[in-house]
Short mmCIF file of the C-alpha atoms (twelve columns), coordinates in Angstrom:
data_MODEL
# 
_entry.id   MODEL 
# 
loop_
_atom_site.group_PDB 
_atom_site.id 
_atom_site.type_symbol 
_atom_site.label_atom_id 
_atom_site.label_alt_id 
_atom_site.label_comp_id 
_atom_site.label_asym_id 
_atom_site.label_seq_id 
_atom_site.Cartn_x 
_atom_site.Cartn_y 
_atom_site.Cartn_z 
_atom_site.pdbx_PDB_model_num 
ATOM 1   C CA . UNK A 1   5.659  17.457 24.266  1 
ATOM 2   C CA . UNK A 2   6.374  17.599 28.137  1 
ATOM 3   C CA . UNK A 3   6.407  13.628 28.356  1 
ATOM 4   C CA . UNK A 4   10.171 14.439 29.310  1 
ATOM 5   C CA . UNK A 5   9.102  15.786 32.637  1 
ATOM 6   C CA . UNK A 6   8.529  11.744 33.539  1 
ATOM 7   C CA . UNK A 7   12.789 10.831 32.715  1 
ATOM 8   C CA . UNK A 8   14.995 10.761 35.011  1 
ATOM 9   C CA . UNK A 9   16.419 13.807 34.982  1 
ATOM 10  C CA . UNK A 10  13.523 16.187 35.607  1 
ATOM 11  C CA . UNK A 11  11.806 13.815 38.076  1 
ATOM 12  C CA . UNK A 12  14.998 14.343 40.165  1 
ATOM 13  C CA . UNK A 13  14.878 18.019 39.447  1 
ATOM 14  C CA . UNK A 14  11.544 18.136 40.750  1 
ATOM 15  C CA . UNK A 15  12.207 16.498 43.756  1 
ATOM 16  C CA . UNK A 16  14.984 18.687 44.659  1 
ATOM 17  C CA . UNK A 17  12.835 21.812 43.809  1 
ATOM 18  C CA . UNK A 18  10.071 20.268 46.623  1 
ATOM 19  C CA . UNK A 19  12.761 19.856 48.627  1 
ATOM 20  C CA . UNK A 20  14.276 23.487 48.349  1 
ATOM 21  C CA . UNK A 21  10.959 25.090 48.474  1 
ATOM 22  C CA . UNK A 22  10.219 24.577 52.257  1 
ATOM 23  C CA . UNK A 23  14.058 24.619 53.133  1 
ATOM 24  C CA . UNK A 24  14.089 28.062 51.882  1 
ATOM 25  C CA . UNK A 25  10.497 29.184 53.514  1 
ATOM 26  C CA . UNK A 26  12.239 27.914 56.699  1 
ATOM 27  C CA . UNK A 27  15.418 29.635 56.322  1 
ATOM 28  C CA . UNK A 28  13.457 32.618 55.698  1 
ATOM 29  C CA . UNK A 29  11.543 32.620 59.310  1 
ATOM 30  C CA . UNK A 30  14.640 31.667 60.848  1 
ATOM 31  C CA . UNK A 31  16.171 35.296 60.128  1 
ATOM 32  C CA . UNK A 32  12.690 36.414 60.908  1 
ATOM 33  C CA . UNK A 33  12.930 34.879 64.204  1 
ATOM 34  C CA . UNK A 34  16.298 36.595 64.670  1 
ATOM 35  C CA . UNK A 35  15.530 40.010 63.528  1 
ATOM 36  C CA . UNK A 36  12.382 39.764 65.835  1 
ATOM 37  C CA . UNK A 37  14.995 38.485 68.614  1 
ATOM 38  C CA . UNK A 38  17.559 41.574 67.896  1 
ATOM 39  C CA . UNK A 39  14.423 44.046 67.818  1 
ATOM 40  C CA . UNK A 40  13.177 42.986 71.227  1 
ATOM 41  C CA . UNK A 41  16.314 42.666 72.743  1 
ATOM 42  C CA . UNK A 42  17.321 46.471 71.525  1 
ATOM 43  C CA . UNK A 43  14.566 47.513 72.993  1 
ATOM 44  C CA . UNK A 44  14.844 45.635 76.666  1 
ATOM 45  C CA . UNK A 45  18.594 47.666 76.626  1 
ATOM 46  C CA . UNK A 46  17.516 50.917 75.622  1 
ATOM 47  C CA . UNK A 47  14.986 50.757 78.586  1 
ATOM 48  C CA . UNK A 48  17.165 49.330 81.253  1 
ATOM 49  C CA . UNK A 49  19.878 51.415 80.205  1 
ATOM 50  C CA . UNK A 50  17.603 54.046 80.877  1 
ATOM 51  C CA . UNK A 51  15.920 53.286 84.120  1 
ATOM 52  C CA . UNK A 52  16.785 54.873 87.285  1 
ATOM 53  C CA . UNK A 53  20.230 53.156 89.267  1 
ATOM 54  C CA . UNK A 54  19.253 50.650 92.131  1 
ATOM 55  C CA . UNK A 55  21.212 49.624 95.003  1 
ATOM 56  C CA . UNK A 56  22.090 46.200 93.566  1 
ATOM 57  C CA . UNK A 57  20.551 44.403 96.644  1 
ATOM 58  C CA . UNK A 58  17.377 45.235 95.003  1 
ATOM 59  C CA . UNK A 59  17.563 42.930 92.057  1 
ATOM 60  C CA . UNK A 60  19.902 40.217 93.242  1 
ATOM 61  C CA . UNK A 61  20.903 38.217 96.068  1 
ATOM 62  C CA . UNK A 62  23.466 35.087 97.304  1 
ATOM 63  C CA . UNK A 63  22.608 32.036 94.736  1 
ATOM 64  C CA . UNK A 64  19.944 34.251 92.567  1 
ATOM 65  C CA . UNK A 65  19.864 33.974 88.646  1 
ATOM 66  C CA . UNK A 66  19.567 37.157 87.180  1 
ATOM 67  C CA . UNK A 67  16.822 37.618 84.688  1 
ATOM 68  C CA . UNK A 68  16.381 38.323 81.558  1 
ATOM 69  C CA . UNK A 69  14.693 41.505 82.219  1 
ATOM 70  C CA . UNK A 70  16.744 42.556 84.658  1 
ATOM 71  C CA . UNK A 71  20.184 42.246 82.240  1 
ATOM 72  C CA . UNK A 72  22.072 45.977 81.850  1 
ATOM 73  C CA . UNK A 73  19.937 47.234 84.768  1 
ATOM 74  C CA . UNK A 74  21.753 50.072 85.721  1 
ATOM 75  C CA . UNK A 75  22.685 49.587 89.785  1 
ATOM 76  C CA . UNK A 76  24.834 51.229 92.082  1 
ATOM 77  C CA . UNK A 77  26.823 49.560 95.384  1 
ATOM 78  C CA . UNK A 78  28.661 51.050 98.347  1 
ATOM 79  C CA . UNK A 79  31.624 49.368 100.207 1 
ATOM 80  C CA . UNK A 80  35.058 48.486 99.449  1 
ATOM 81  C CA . UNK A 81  37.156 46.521 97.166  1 
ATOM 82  C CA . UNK A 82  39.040 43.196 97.906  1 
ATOM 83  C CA . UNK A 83  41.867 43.434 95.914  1 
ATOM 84  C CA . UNK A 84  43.722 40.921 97.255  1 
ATOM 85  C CA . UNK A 85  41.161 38.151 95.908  1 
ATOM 86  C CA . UNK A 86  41.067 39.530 92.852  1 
ATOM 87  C CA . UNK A 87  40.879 37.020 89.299  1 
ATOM 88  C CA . UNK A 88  41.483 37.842 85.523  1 
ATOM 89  C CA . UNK A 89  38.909 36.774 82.700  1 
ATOM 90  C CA . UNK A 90  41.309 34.941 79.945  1 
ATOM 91  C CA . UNK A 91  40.297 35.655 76.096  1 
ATOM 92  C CA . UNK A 92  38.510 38.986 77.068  1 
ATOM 93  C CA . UNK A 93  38.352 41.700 73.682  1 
ATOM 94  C CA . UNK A 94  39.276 45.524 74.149  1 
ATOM 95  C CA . UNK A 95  37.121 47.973 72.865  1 
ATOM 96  C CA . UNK A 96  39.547 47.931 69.602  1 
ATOM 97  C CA . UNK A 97  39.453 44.038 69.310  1 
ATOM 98  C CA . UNK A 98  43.135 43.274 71.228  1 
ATOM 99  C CA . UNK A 99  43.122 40.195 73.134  1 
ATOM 100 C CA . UNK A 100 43.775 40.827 76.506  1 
ATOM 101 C CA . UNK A 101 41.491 40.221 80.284  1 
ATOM 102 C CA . UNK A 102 39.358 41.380 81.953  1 
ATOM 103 C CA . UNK A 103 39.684 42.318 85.930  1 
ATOM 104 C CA . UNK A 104 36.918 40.763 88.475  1 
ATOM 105 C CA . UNK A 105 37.009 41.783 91.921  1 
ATOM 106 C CA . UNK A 106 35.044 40.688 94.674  1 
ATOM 107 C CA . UNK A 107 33.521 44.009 96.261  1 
ATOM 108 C CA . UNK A 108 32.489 43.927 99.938  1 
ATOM 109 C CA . UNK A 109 29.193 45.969 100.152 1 
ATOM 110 C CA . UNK A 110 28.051 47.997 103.117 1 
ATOM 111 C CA . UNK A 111 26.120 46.701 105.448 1 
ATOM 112 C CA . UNK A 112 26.806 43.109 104.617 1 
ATOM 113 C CA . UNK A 113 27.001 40.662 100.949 1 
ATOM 114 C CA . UNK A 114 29.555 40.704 98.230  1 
ATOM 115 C CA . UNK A 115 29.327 41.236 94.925  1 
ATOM 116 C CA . UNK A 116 31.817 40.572 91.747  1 
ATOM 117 C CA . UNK A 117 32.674 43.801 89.538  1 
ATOM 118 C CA . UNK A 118 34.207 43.756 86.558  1 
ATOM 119 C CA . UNK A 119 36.043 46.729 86.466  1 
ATOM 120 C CA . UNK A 120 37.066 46.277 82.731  1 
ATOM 121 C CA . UNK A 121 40.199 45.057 80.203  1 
ATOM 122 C CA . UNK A 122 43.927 45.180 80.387  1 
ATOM 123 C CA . UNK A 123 46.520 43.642 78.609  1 
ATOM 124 C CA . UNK A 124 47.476 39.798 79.531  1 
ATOM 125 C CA . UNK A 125 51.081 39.399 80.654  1 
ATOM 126 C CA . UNK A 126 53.472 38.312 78.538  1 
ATOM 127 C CA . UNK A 127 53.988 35.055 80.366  1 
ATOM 128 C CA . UNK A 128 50.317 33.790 80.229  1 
ATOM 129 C CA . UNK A 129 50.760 32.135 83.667  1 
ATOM 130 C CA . UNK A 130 51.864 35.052 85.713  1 
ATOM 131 C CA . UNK A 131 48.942 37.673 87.078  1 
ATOM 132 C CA . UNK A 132 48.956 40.847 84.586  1 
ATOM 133 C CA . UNK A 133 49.983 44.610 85.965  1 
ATOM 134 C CA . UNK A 134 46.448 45.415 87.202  1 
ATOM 135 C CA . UNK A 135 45.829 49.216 88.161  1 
ATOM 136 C CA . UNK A 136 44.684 49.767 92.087  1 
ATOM 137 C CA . UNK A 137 40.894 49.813 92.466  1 
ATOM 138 C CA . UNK A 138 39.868 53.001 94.686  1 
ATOM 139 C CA . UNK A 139 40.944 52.323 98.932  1 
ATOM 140 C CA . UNK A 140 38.421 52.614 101.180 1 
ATOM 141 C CA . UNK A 141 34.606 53.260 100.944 1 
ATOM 142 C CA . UNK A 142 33.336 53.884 97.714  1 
ATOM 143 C CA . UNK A 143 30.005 54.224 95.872  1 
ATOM 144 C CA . UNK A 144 30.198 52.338 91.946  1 
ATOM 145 C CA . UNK A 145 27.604 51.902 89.745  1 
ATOM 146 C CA . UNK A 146 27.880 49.496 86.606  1 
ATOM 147 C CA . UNK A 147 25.561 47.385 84.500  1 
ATOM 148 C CA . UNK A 148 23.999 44.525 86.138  1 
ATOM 149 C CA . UNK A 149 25.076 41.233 83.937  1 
ATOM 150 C CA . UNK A 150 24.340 37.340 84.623  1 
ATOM 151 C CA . UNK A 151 26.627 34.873 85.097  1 
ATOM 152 C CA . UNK A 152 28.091 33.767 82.471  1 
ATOM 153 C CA . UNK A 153 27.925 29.628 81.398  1 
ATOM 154 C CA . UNK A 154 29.551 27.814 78.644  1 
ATOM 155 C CA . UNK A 155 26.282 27.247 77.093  1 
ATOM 156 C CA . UNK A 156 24.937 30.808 76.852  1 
ATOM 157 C CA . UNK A 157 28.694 31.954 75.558  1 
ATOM 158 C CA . UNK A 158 30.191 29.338 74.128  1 
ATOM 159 C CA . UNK A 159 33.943 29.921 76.347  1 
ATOM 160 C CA . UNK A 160 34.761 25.999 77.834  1 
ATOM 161 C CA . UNK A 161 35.288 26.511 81.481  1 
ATOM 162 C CA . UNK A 162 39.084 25.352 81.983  1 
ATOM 163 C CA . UNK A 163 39.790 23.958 85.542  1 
ATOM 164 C CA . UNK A 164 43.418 23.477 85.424  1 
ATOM 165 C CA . UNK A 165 44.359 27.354 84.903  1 
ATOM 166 C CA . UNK A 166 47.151 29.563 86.631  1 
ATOM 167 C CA . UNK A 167 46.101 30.017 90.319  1 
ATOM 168 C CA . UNK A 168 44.005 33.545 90.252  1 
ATOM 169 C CA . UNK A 169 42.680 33.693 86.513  1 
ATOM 170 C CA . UNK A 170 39.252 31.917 85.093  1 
ATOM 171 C CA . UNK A 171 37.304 31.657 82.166  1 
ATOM 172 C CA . UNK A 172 34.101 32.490 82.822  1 
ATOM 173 C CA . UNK A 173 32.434 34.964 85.413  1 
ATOM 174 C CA . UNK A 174 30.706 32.811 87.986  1 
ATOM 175 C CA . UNK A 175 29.144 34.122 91.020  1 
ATOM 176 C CA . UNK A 176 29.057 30.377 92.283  1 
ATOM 177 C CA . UNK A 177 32.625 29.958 91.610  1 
ATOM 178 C CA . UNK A 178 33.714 33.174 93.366  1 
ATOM 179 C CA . UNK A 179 31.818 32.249 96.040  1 
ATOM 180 C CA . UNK A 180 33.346 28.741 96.706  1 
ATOM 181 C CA . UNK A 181 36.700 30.208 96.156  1 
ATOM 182 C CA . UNK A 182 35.895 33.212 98.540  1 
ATOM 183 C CA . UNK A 183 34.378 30.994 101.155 1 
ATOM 184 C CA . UNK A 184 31.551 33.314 101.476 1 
ATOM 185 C CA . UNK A 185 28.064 34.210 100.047 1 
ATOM 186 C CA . UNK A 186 28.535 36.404 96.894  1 
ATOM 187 C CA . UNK A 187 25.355 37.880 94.831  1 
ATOM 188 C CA . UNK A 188 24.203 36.584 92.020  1 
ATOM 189 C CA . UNK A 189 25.763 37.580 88.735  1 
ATOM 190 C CA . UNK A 190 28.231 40.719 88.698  1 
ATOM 191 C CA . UNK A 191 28.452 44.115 87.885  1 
ATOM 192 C CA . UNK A 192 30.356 45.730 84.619  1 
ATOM 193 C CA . UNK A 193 31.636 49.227 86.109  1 
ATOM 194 C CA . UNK A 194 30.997 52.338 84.490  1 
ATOM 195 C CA . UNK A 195 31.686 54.585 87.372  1 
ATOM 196 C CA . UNK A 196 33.521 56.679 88.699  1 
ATOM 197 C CA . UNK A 197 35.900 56.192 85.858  1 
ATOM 198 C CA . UNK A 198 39.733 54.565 86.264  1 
ATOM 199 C CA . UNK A 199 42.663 56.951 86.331  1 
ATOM 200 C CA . UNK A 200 45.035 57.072 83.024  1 
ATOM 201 C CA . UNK A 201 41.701 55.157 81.268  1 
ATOM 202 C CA . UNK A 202 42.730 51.580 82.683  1 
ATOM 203 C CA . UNK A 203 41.366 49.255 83.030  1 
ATOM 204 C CA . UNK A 204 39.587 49.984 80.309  1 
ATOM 205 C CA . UNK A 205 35.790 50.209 80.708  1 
ATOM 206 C CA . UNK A 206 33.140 47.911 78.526  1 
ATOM 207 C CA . UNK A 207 31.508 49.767 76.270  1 
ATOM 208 C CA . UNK A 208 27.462 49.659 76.259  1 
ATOM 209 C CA . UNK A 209 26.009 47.147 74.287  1 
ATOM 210 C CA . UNK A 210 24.890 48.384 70.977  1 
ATOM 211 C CA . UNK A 211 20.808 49.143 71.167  1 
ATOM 212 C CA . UNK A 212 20.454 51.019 67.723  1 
ATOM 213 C CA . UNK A 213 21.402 48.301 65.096  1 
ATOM 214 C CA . UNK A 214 19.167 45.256 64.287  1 
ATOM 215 C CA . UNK A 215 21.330 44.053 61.875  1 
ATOM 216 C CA . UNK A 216 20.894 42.573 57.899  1 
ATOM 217 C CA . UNK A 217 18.354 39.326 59.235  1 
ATOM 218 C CA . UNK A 218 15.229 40.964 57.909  1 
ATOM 219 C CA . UNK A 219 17.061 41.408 54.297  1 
ATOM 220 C CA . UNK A 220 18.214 37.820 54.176  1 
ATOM 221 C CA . UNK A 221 14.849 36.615 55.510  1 
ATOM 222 C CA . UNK A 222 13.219 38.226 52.616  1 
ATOM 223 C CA . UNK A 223 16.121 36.783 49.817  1 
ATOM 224 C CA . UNK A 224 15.385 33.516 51.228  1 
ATOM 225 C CA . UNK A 225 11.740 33.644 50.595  1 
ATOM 226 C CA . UNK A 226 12.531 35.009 46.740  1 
ATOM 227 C CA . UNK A 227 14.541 32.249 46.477  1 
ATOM 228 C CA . UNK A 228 11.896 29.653 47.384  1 
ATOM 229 C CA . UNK A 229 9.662  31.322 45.157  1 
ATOM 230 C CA . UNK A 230 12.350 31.749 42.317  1 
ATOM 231 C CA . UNK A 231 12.748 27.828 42.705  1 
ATOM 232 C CA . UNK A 232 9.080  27.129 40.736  1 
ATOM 233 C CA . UNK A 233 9.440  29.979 38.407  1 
ATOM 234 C CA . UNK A 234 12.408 28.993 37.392  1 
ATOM 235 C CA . UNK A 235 11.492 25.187 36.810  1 
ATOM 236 C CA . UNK A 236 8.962  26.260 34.580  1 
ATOM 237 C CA . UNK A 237 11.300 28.385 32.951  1 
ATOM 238 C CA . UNK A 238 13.530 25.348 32.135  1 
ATOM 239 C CA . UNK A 239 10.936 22.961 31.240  1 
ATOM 240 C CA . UNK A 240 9.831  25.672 28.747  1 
ATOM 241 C CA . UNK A 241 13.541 25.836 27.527  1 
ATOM 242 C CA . UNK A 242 13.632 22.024 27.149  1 
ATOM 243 C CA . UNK A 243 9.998  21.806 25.111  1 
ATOM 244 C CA . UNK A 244 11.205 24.548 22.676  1 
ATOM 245 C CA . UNK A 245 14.726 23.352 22.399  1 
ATOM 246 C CA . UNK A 246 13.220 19.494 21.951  1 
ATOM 247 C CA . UNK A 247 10.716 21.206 19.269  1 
ATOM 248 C CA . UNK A 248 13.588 22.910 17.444  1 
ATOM 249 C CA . UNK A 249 15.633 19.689 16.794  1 
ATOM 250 C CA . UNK A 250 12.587 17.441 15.871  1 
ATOM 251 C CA . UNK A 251 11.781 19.900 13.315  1 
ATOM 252 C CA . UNK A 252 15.708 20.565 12.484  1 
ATOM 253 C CA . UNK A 253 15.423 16.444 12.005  1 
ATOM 254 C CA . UNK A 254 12.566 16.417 9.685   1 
ATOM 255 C CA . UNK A 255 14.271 19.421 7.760   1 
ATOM 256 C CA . UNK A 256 17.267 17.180 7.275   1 
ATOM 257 C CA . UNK A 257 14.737 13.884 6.430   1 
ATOM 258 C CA . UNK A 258 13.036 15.495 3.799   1 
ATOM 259 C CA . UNK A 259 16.239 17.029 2.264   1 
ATOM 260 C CA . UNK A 260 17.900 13.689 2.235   1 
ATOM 261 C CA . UNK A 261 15.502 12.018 0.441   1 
ATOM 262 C CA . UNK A 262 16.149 11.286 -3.030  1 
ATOM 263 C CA . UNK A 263 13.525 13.076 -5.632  1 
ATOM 264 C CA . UNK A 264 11.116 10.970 -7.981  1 
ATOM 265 C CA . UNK A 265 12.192 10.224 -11.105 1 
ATOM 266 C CA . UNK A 266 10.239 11.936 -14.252 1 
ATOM 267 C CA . UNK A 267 7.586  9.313  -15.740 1 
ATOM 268 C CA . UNK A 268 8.769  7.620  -18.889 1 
ATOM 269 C CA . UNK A 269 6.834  8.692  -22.273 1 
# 
């Protein structure tokens, strides 16, 4: 009675079910992959959030990649700002989602070396070419501390780098770029100010990244893997249906045979 399982139909069923199976189990240890991902990357904020500030010399120099490890390090710097050569960030978010930019200034440590700070978001202009109203950084000598970040690339954030942009505003935070427009040697990566805080709140500073949530990729890693094993179950489950239904009608088809035949007529004395 499961001779149907050769037509057509099911042998394309059971093709796709073979083909779903693995798919799913794949899916599955993809979100694994990312909760693991979120989990260890949590935890790598949470304890560089909490380490002691360093001078930012420490972990970073002219033409050095900033590592992994070393991401939201909190570090401190002393010298002055160079507002003159200050850029603007395009497409930068607010804390409350508004579209606005964010405000990079080169900073010209003590002692020698510059380093880019971000000291946080303001509204873009209205006329998207002219340079926004940017709130004076602090005069003179002054001791910041921030969140040590990487440069940024297009491949790591997905932002194209646009070349042909109003003179004094950029896309992406580059350390190299700064430095070729600066005509000097400027440390690798940048820092995202925390302190000492802007007057009137503005520029507005970045929040911390988020270290407590690990999001729903453990939950849809295991849905995907009851799927994969819903996909057998539930094959059986049809070719079960189909036997019973196919044993219904044959006997419905007899039923009507046998009730459609004409009775024997009585023997003749």
């Amino acid at each position: 009675m499961y001779r149907f399982l050769m037509t057509r139909q099911w042998l394309i069923l059971a093709l796709l079910s073979l083909v779903l199976i693995p798919t799913m189990i794949e899916l599955g240890f993809w979100q694994l992959h990312r909760h693991e991902h979120k989990v260890a990357q949590n935890a790598l904020i949470s304890r560089n959030l909490d380490a002691a500030p360093v001078p930012v010399s420490q972990l970073t120099s002219p033409g050095h990649t900033v590592p992994r490890a070393d991401y939201w390090r909190t570090v401190t710097a002393t010298g002055t700002f160079d507002e003159k050569h200050a850029v603007v960030v395009r497409r930068r978010t607010a804390n409350d989602g508004s579209i606005g930019v964010h405000v990079l200034v080169p900073f010209d440590l003590k002692g020698g070396g510059t380093v880019m700070i971000n000291r946080g978001w303001v509204p873009s202009a209205e006329d998207q070419h002219a340079f926004p109203d940017v709130p004076a950084a602090p005069r003179g000598e002054v001791t910041v501390t921030g969140r040590l970040k990487a440069d940024e690339t297009t491949g790591a954030s997905g932002i194209k780098d646009i070349s042909d942009l109003p003179d004094r505003q950029v896309m992406l935070i580059s350390s190299a770029q700064q430095a070729r427009l600066l005509d000097r040697p400027v440390l690798g990566g940048y820092i995202e100010l925390t302190g000492p805080a802007p007057e009137n709140g503005s520029p507005e500073v970045i929040e911390a990244p988020d270290d407590s949530s690990i999001g729903p990729h453990m939950a849809y890693a295991v849905q995907w893997w009851l799927f994969a094993a819903g996909v057998p179950v539930g094959f059986v489950v049809l070719a079960r249906r189909e036997k019973r239904d196919r044993v219904a009608a044959a006997e419905a088809a007899a039923a009507a045979e046998e009730d459609a035949s004409p009775e024997p007529e009585p023997a003749q004395a």
